[in-house]
Tab-separated table of C-alpha atoms and ligand atoms in Angstrom:
chain	number	residue	atom	x	y	z
E	986	UNK	CA	3.678	24.882	-8.615
E	987	UNK	CA	6.528	27.406	-8.530
E	988	UNK	CA	10.025	26.581	-9.824
E	989	UNK	CA	11.422	27.242	-6.314
E	990	UNK	CA	9.207	24.541	-4.757
E	991	UNK	CA	10.106	22.103	-7.548
E	992	UNK	CA	13.820	22.742	-6.987
E	993	UNK	CA	13.550	22.147	-3.226
E	994	UNK	CA	11.635	18.895	-3.586
E	995	UNK	CA	13.656	16.227	-5.386
E	996	UNK	CA	10.646	13.971	-5.928
E	997	UNK	CA	9.796	16.112	-8.977
E	998	UNK	CA	12.939	14.731	-10.651
E	999	UNK	CA	11.184	11.371	-10.819
E	1000	UNK	CA	8.114	12.604	-12.702
E	1001	UNK	CA	7.954	11.659	-16.374
E	1002	UNK	CA	4.425	12.852	-17.123
E	1003	UNK	CA	1.834	15.304	-15.830
E	1004	UNK	CA	-1.087	14.268	-13.612
E	1005	UNK	CA	-3.240	11.929	-15.724
E	1006	UNK	CA	-6.323	12.324	-13.494
E	1007	UNK	CA	-8.797	15.166	-13.723
E	1008	UNK	CA	-8.630	17.851	-11.036
E	1009	UNK	CA	-11.734	16.946	-9.062
E	1010	UNK	CA	-12.533	13.267	-8.534
E	1011	UNK	CA	-14.855	11.379	-6.178
E	1012	UNK	CA	-12.355	10.374	-3.489
E	1013	UNK	CA	-12.678	11.740	0.033
E	1014	UNK	CA	-10.615	14.794	0.962
E	1015	UNK	CA	-7.110	13.837	2.093
E	1016	UNK	CA	-7.339	10.195	0.999
E	1017	UNK	CA	-3.856	8.759	0.408
E	1018	UNK	CA	-5.311	6.308	-2.091
E	1019	UNK	CA	-5.946	9.317	-4.343
E	1020	UNK	CA	-2.379	10.556	-3.861
E	1021	UNK	CA	-1.054	7.072	-4.698
E	1022	UNK	CA	-3.214	6.721	-7.809
E	1023	UNK	CA	-2.019	10.110	-9.089
E	1024	UNK	CA	1.606	9.478	-8.102
E	1025	UNK	CA	2.097	6.066	-9.755
E	1026	UNK	CA	1.564	7.193	-13.381
E	1027	UNK	CA	3.485	10.442	-12.813
E	1028	UNK	CA	6.541	8.322	-11.967
E	1029	UNK	CA	5.948	5.407	-14.337
E	1030	UNK	CA	4.473	7.154	-17.391
E	1031	UNK	CA	1.338	6.243	-19.294
E	1032	UNK	CA	2.511	2.912	-20.747
E	1033	UNK	CA	0.765	1.136	-17.860
E	1034	UNK	CA	-2.591	-0.606	-17.424
E	1035	UNK	CA	-4.345	-0.472	-14.059
E	1036	UNK	CA	-6.323	-3.580	-13.081
E	1037	UNK	CA	-8.749	-3.244	-10.196
E	1038	UNK	CA	-12.066	-4.392	-8.748
E	1039	UNK	CA	-14.778	-3.185	-6.361
E	1040	UNK	CA	-12.984	-1.078	-3.709
E	1041	UNK	CA	-12.547	2.645	-3.023
E	1042	UNK	CA	-10.279	2.974	-6.085
E	1043	UNK	CA	-12.912	1.615	-8.460
E	1044	UNK	CA	-15.404	4.486	-8.796
E	1045	UNK	CA	-12.686	6.830	-10.060
E	1046	UNK	CA	-10.684	4.286	-12.068
E	1047	UNK	CA	-13.913	3.061	-13.645
E	1048	UNK	CA	-15.252	6.531	-14.432
E	1049	UNK	CA	-18.877	7.509	-14.150
E	1050	UNK	CA	-21.596	6.961	-16.716
E	1051	UNK	CA	-19.852	7.659	-20.036
E	1052	UNK	CA	-17.183	9.942	-18.562
E	1053	UNK	CA	-13.629	9.008	-17.563
E	1054	UNK	CA	-11.735	10.603	-14.683
E	1055	UNK	CA	-8.289	9.756	-16.045
E	1056	UNK	CA	-6.411	9.087	-19.278
E	1057	UNK	CA	-5.020	5.656	-18.349
E	1058	UNK	CA	-5.917	2.191	-19.597
E	1059	UNK	CA	-7.989	0.315	-17.048
E	1060	UNK	CA	-9.335	-3.234	-16.721
E	1061	UNK	CA	-12.147	-3.803	-14.241
E	1062	UNK	CA	-12.468	-7.264	-12.631
E	1063	UNK	CA	-14.342	-9.059	-9.895
E	1064	UNK	CA	-12.672	-8.988	-6.467
E	1065	UNK	CA	-11.589	-12.597	-6.759
E	1066	UNK	CA	-10.059	-12.174	-10.209
E	1067	UNK	CA	-7.589	-9.287	-10.151
E	1068	UNK	CA	-4.258	-11.151	-10.173
E	1069	UNK	CA	-5.498	-13.834	-12.578
E	1070	UNK	CA	-6.995	-11.313	-15.027
E	1071	UNK	CA	-3.772	-9.275	-14.833
E	1072	UNK	CA	-1.832	-12.467	-15.580
E	1073	UNK	CA	-3.826	-13.058	-18.768
E	1074	UNK	CA	-3.500	-9.430	-19.801
E	1075	UNK	CA	0.256	-9.275	-19.253
E	1076	UNK	CA	0.800	-12.531	-21.179
E	1077	UNK	CA	-1.362	-11.244	-24.040
E	1078	UNK	CA	0.505	-7.921	-24.189
E	1079	UNK	CA	3.895	-9.640	-24.328
E	1080	UNK	CA	2.734	-12.214	-26.882
E	1081	UNK	CA	1.415	-9.442	-29.141
E	1082	UNK	CA	4.650	-7.435	-28.819
E	1083	UNK	CA	3.236	-4.584	-26.715
E	1084	UNK	CA	5.524	-3.184	-24.045
E	1085	UNK	CA	3.169	-2.118	-21.243
E	1086	UNK	CA	3.321	-2.674	-17.488
E	1087	UNK	CA	0.288	-4.251	-15.837
E	1088	UNK	CA	-0.421	-2.932	-12.337
E	1089	UNK	CA	-3.051	-4.444	-10.055
E	1090	UNK	CA	-4.339	-1.708	-7.767
E	1091	UNK	CA	-6.505	-2.946	-4.898
E	1092	UNK	CA	-7.326	-2.426	-1.244
E	1093	UNK	CA	-6.177	-4.750	1.526
E	1094	UNK	CA	-9.506	-6.628	1.570
E	1095	UNK	CA	-8.989	-7.516	-2.094
E	1096	UNK	CA	-5.362	-8.504	-1.525
E	1097	UNK	CA	-5.312	-10.194	1.864
E	1098	UNK	CA	-8.750	-11.878	1.883
E	1099	UNK	CA	-10.996	-11.972	-1.171
E	1100	UNK	CA	-8.349	-12.068	-3.935
E	1101	UNK	CA	-5.542	-13.679	-1.964
E	1102	UNK	CA	-5.504	-17.057	-3.704
E	1103	UNK	CA	-4.899	-15.679	-7.242
E	1104	UNK	CA	-2.393	-13.193	-5.799
E	1105	UNK	CA	-0.459	-16.016	-4.146
E	1106	UNK	CA	-0.638	-18.056	-7.353
E	1107	UNK	CA	0.654	-15.185	-9.504
E	1108	UNK	CA	3.532	-14.614	-7.060
E	1109	UNK	CA	4.435	-18.298	-7.056
E	1110	UNK	CA	4.444	-18.402	-10.888
E	1111	UNK	CA	6.530	-15.181	-11.027
E	1112	UNK	CA	3.975	-13.592	-13.344
E	1113	UNK	CA	5.358	-10.410	-14.916
E	1114	UNK	CA	2.996	-7.991	-13.192
E	1115	UNK	CA	3.041	-5.472	-10.356
E	1116	UNK	CA	0.487	-6.003	-7.563
E	1117	UNK	CA	0.079	-2.767	-5.591
E	1118	UNK	CA	-2.078	-2.896	-2.486
E	1119	UNK	CA	-3.059	0.360	-0.775
E	1120	UNK	CA	-3.544	-0.787	2.797
E	1121	UNK	CA	-6.182	1.136	4.730
E	1122	UNK	CA	-6.592	-1.791	7.132
E	1123	UNK	CA	-10.225	-2.544	6.356
E	1124	UNK	CA	-13.074	-2.731	3.834
E	1125	UNK	CA	-13.602	0.994	3.486
E	1126	UNK	CA	-15.742	1.175	0.363
E	1127	UNK	CA	-18.508	-0.835	2.023
E	1128	UNK	CA	-18.390	1.024	5.345
E	1129	UNK	CA	-15.231	0.280	7.341
E	1130	UNK	CA	-15.603	-3.425	8.085
E	1131	UNK	CA	-12.606	-5.330	9.447
E	1132	UNK	CA	-10.319	-7.185	7.043
E	1133	UNK	CA	-7.512	-9.576	7.913
E	1134	UNK	CA	-5.191	-6.541	7.628
E	1135	UNK	CA	-7.028	-4.759	10.484
E	1136	UNK	CA	-4.795	-4.662	13.585
E	1137	UNK	CA	-5.808	-6.001	16.997
E	1138	UNK	CA	-7.779	-3.474	19.027
E	1139	UNK	CA	-8.932	-1.368	16.044
E	1140	UNK	CA	-12.536	-0.164	16.118
E	1141	UNK	CA	-14.422	-0.951	12.894
E	1142	UNK	CA	-18.128	-1.382	12.163
E	1143	UNK	CA	-17.804	-5.171	12.531
E	1144	UNK	CA	-15.413	-4.995	15.521
E	1145	UNK	CA	-17.090	-2.217	17.510
E	1146	UNK	CA	-16.138	-0.942	20.928
E	1147	UNK	CA	-18.741	-1.748	23.577
E	1148	UNK	CA	-19.113	-3.330	26.989
E	1149	UNK	CA	-18.232	-6.852	25.820
E	1150	UNK	CA	-15.688	-6.286	23.057
E	1151	UNK	CA	-13.080	-3.570	22.594
E	1152	UNK	CA	-12.345	-3.579	18.859
E	1153	UNK	CA	-10.786	-6.404	16.862
E	1154	UNK	CA	-9.778	-9.301	19.080
E	1155	UNK	CA	-7.036	-10.863	16.925
E	1156	UNK	CA	-3.959	-9.350	15.257
E	1157	UNK	CA	-3.618	-8.599	11.540
E	1158	UNK	CA	-2.411	-11.291	9.187
E	1159	UNK	CA	1.289	-10.625	8.594
E	1160	UNK	CA	0.802	-10.158	4.853
E	1161	UNK	CA	4.294	-8.805	4.312
E	1162	UNK	CA	5.934	-11.923	5.709
E	1163	UNK	CA	3.544	-14.138	3.741
E	1164	UNK	CA	4.488	-12.335	0.517
E	1165	UNK	CA	8.198	-12.338	1.414
E	1166	UNK	CA	8.081	-16.120	1.747
E	1167	UNK	CA	6.827	-16.315	-1.874
E	1168	UNK	CA	10.256	-14.846	-2.799
E	1169	UNK	CA	8.880	-12.449	-5.424
E	1170	UNK	CA	11.330	-10.930	-7.919
E	1171	UNK	CA	10.844	-7.671	-6.017
E	1172	UNK	CA	8.685	-6.412	-3.175
E	1173	UNK	CA	8.636	-3.210	-1.146
E	1174	UNK	CA	6.707	-1.206	1.402
E	1175	UNK	CA	6.009	2.483	0.781
E	1176	UNK	CA	3.989	5.377	2.092
E	1177	UNK	CA	3.065	8.943	1.207
E	1178	UNK	CA	5.294	10.703	3.747
E	1179	UNK	CA	8.405	9.297	2.005
E	1180	UNK	CA	7.798	10.110	-1.652
E	1181	UNK	CA	11.358	9.787	-2.947
E	1182	UNK	CA	11.614	6.359	-1.378
E	1183	UNK	CA	8.256	5.470	-2.991
E	1184	UNK	CA	9.328	6.811	-6.413
E	1185	UNK	CA	12.599	4.837	-6.408
E	1186	UNK	CA	10.687	1.667	-5.553
E	1187	UNK	CA	8.157	2.290	-8.337
E	1188	UNK	CA	10.939	2.670	-10.926
E	1189	UNK	CA	12.563	-0.520	-9.696
E	1190	UNK	CA	9.192	-2.290	-9.689
E	1191	UNK	CA	8.557	-1.404	-13.330
E	1192	UNK	CA	12.008	-2.602	-14.397
E	1193	UNK	CA	11.950	-5.851	-12.417
E	1194	UNK	CA	8.352	-6.726	-13.350
E	1195	UNK	CA	9.810	-7.546	-16.782
E	1196	UNK	CA	11.582	-10.462	-15.047
E	1197	UNK	CA	9.043	-11.653	-12.493
E	1198	UNK	CA	6.386	-10.868	-9.913
E	1199	UNK	CA	6.434	-7.571	-8.003
E	1200	UNK	CA	4.459	-6.784	-4.839
E	1201	UNK	CA	4.138	-3.238	-3.457
E	1202	UNK	CA	2.430	-2.623	-0.106
E	1203	UNK	CA	1.478	1.025	0.407
E	1204	UNK	CA	0.420	2.159	3.882
E	1205	UNK	CA	-2.694	4.229	3.258
E	1206	UNK	CA	-4.615	5.480	6.330
E	1207	UNK	CA	-8.285	6.245	5.596
E	1208	UNK	CA	-9.269	9.606	7.116
E	1209	UNK	CA	-12.965	8.651	7.163
E	1210	UNK	CA	-12.755	5.140	8.637
E	1211	UNK	CA	-9.844	5.847	10.992
E	1212	UNK	CA	-11.321	9.205	11.956
E	1213	UNK	CA	-8.274	11.354	11.209
E	1214	UNK	CA	-8.399	15.042	10.316
E	1215	UNK	CA	-7.722	15.089	6.586
E	1216	UNK	CA	-4.822	17.548	7.027
E	1217	UNK	CA	-3.075	15.049	9.351
E	1218	UNK	CA	-3.024	12.035	7.034
E	1219	UNK	CA	0.572	12.477	5.843
E	1220	UNK	CA	1.672	13.002	9.456
E	1221	UNK	CA	0.021	9.671	10.301
E	1222	UNK	CA	2.037	8.022	7.484
E	1223	UNK	CA	5.233	9.638	8.818
E	1224	UNK	CA	4.498	8.564	12.381
E	1225	UNK	CA	3.772	4.991	11.238
E	1226	UNK	CA	7.359	4.895	9.930
E	1227	UNK	CA	8.896	6.649	12.951
E	1228	UNK	CA	7.269	4.231	15.408
E	1229	UNK	CA	8.167	1.111	13.352
E	1230	UNK	CA	4.431	0.473	12.960
E	1231	UNK	CA	5.123	0.450	9.216
E	1232	UNK	CA	8.858	0.071	8.445
E	1233	UNK	CA	10.131	0.936	4.962
E	1234	UNK	CA	12.042	-1.861	3.269
E	1235	UNK	CA	12.431	-3.785	0.029
E	1236	UNK	CA	13.431	-7.313	-0.985
E	1237	UNK	CA	14.659	-9.078	-4.097
E	1238	UNK	CA	13.931	-12.817	-4.229
E	1239	UNK	CA	12.984	-12.791	-0.531
E	1240	UNK	CA	16.113	-10.991	0.766
E	1241	UNK	CA	14.980	-7.903	2.666
E	1242	UNK	CA	16.872	-4.678	3.387
E	1243	UNK	CA	15.713	-1.480	5.062
E	1244	UNK	CA	15.424	1.590	2.842
E	1245	UNK	CA	14.740	3.931	5.769
E	1246	UNK	CA	16.316	3.214	9.153
E	1247	UNK	CA	14.745	4.795	12.220
E	1248	UNK	CA	17.507	5.524	14.744
E	1249	UNK	CA	15.312	5.999	17.838
E	1250	UNK	CA	11.800	4.689	17.211
E	1251	UNK	CA	9.009	6.575	18.979
E	1252	UNK	CA	6.432	4.711	21.094
E	1253	UNK	CA	3.433	3.513	19.092
E	1254	UNK	CA	1.120	5.782	21.121
E	1255	UNK	CA	2.516	8.742	19.167
E	1256	UNK	CA	0.973	7.125	16.102
E	1257	UNK	CA	-2.309	5.956	17.683
E	1258	UNK	CA	-3.080	9.317	19.298
E	1259	UNK	CA	-3.436	10.914	15.860
E	1260	UNK	CA	-6.679	9.006	15.134
E	1261	UNK	CA	-9.928	7.912	16.803
E	1262	UNK	CA	-9.729	4.261	15.712
E	1263	UNK	CA	-7.541	3.402	18.728
E	1264	UNK	CA	-8.913	6.091	21.069
E	1265	UNK	CA	-10.512	3.493	23.409
E	1266	UNK	CA	-7.255	1.580	24.045
E	1267	UNK	CA	-6.207	1.611	27.699
E	1268	UNK	CA	-2.651	1.058	28.916
E	1269	UNK	CA	-2.906	-2.726	28.476
E	1270	UNK	CA	-4.322	-2.373	24.947
E	1271	UNK	CA	-1.539	0.012	23.970
E	1272	UNK	CA	1.086	-2.286	25.489
E	1273	UNK	CA	-0.349	-5.172	23.454
E	1274	UNK	CA	-0.110	-3.127	20.240
E	1275	UNK	CA	3.431	-2.011	21.106
E	1276	UNK	CA	4.396	-5.651	21.720
E	1277	UNK	CA	3.089	-6.635	18.312
E	1278	UNK	CA	4.951	-3.775	16.604
E	1279	UNK	CA	8.180	-4.760	18.393
E	1280	UNK	CA	7.780	-8.459	17.585
E	1281	UNK	CA	7.121	-7.849	13.895
E	1282	UNK	CA	10.000	-5.389	13.635
E	1283	UNK	CA	12.355	-7.776	15.379
E	1284	UNK	CA	11.430	-10.629	13.009
E	1285	UNK	CA	12.018	-8.349	10.019
E	1286	UNK	CA	15.358	-7.162	11.422
E	1287	UNK	CA	16.492	-10.744	11.925
E	1288	UNK	CA	15.677	-11.518	8.288
E	1289	UNK	CA	17.446	-8.334	7.116
E	1290	UNK	CA	20.553	-9.310	9.080
E	1291	UNK	CA	20.435	-12.876	7.764
E	1292	UNK	CA	20.080	-11.618	4.177
E	1293	UNK	CA	23.106	-9.336	4.500
E	1294	UNK	CA	25.473	-12.239	5.369
R	853	LIG	C1	-16.442	-11.377	-3.962
R	853	LIG	C2	-16.940	-10.069	-3.445
R	853	LIG	N1	-17.154	-9.942	-2.118
R	853	LIG	C3	-17.598	-8.773	-1.608
R	853	LIG	C4	-17.852	-7.710	-2.434
R	853	LIG	C5	-18.405	-6.420	-1.864
R	853	LIG	N2	-17.398	-5.380	-1.810
R	853	LIG	C6	-17.343	-4.386	-2.722
R	853	LIG	S1	-16.181	-3.250	-2.418
R	853	LIG	C7	-15.734	-4.053	-0.995
R	853	LIG	C8	-14.685	-3.492	-0.097
R	853	LIG	C9	-13.290	-3.727	-0.602
R	853	LIG	O1	-12.348	-3.486	0.438
R	853	LIG	P1	-10.820	-3.316	0.114
R	853	LIG	O2	-10.380	-4.303	-0.892
R	853	LIG	O3	-10.067	-3.318	1.394
R	853	LIG	O4	-10.710	-1.888	-0.561
R	853	LIG	P2	-11.196	-0.459	0.041
R	853	LIG	O5	-12.676	-0.467	-0.040
R	853	LIG	O6	-10.691	-0.365	1.417
R	853	LIG	O7	-10.598	0.520	-0.892
R	853	LIG	C10	-16.496	-5.215	-0.811
R	853	LIG	C11	-16.385	-6.148	0.327
R	853	LIG	C12	-17.632	-7.886	-3.828
R	853	LIG	N3	-17.808	-6.890	-4.687
R	853	LIG	N4	-17.164	-9.064	-4.291
R	854	LIG	S1	-13.459	5.862	2.452
R	854	LIG	FE1	-11.295	6.120	3.068
R	854	LIG	S2	-10.068	4.910	1.599
R	854	LIG	FE2	-12.126	5.216	0.712
R	854	LIG	S3	-11.944	7.052	-0.582
R	854	LIG	FE3	-12.701	7.725	1.440
R	854	LIG	S4	-10.840	8.257	2.614
R	854	LIG	FE4	-10.193	7.030	0.829
């Protein structure tokens, strides 16, 4: 990386350590989960412990055979036990006088379905941990099955497109609103097209996780499952923000505020046309998706306005 590039890009100002992962790891080319896993320690330093479970993150976080692919501390759990194991670990570290931040790092299946109950419990108890979910809107590690974070109309291997059904028939669980209603100490959305925004939120997350529960929801399109050219993944993240499909915001104790405001949102089709997962949607299907995006954005905006009074 040349000095000129570093000077132009202010995100480098947030880095406190070098990349703690080895150069070549077993994630698919262009996967934003890989970028997130590398980015988090660069911004937060190495006094963190990742806690994860079976998901696409696991093979690399776990290492292979006797070899590790990174220099971080890592605790491997079952899918149902991430938030509760992280709770025990963070309490133990504090009790024994060790100042380390515990970060759960799971996919949306782990967060919104399989491990939801312990996640909800940890949020309610204001456990001093960060729960980061990289949301690729499905169970990718096992072959792109639908999760409750999969949006209506999306084609997955369990919601295929055929003569009878045209992708998933029900909308995604509104996980962000569910978590907001837990009133965590801090929560935020982030994605890889807005790295400075992401870095600021990570710093805040680390600080505020000393006081209570922190939830970070990272939009993370899967090039393999969504059928996106790997060089277009960051553009998909950017377009998710520009269409309000994935707005960027944060909240302390349940009071949300936007961190990026989109002056003139683009139609959602500008996002969907970048991938094959929605390629079968006709005009009615696209209108349905647009309606859902508008409704969710409008609910969020109402809460932002109420919180600012
Ligand atoms: C309790 C339990 N149910 C199912 C599985 C099988 N399983 C392993 S990885 C995986 C997919 C996880 O999906 P997600 O959490 O969304 O992460 P991603 O694979 O998308 O990274 C599943 C279902 C398991 N290991 N444990
Ligand atoms: S299947 Fe998708 S989410 Fe999993 S490593 Fe590959 S690109 Fe990333």
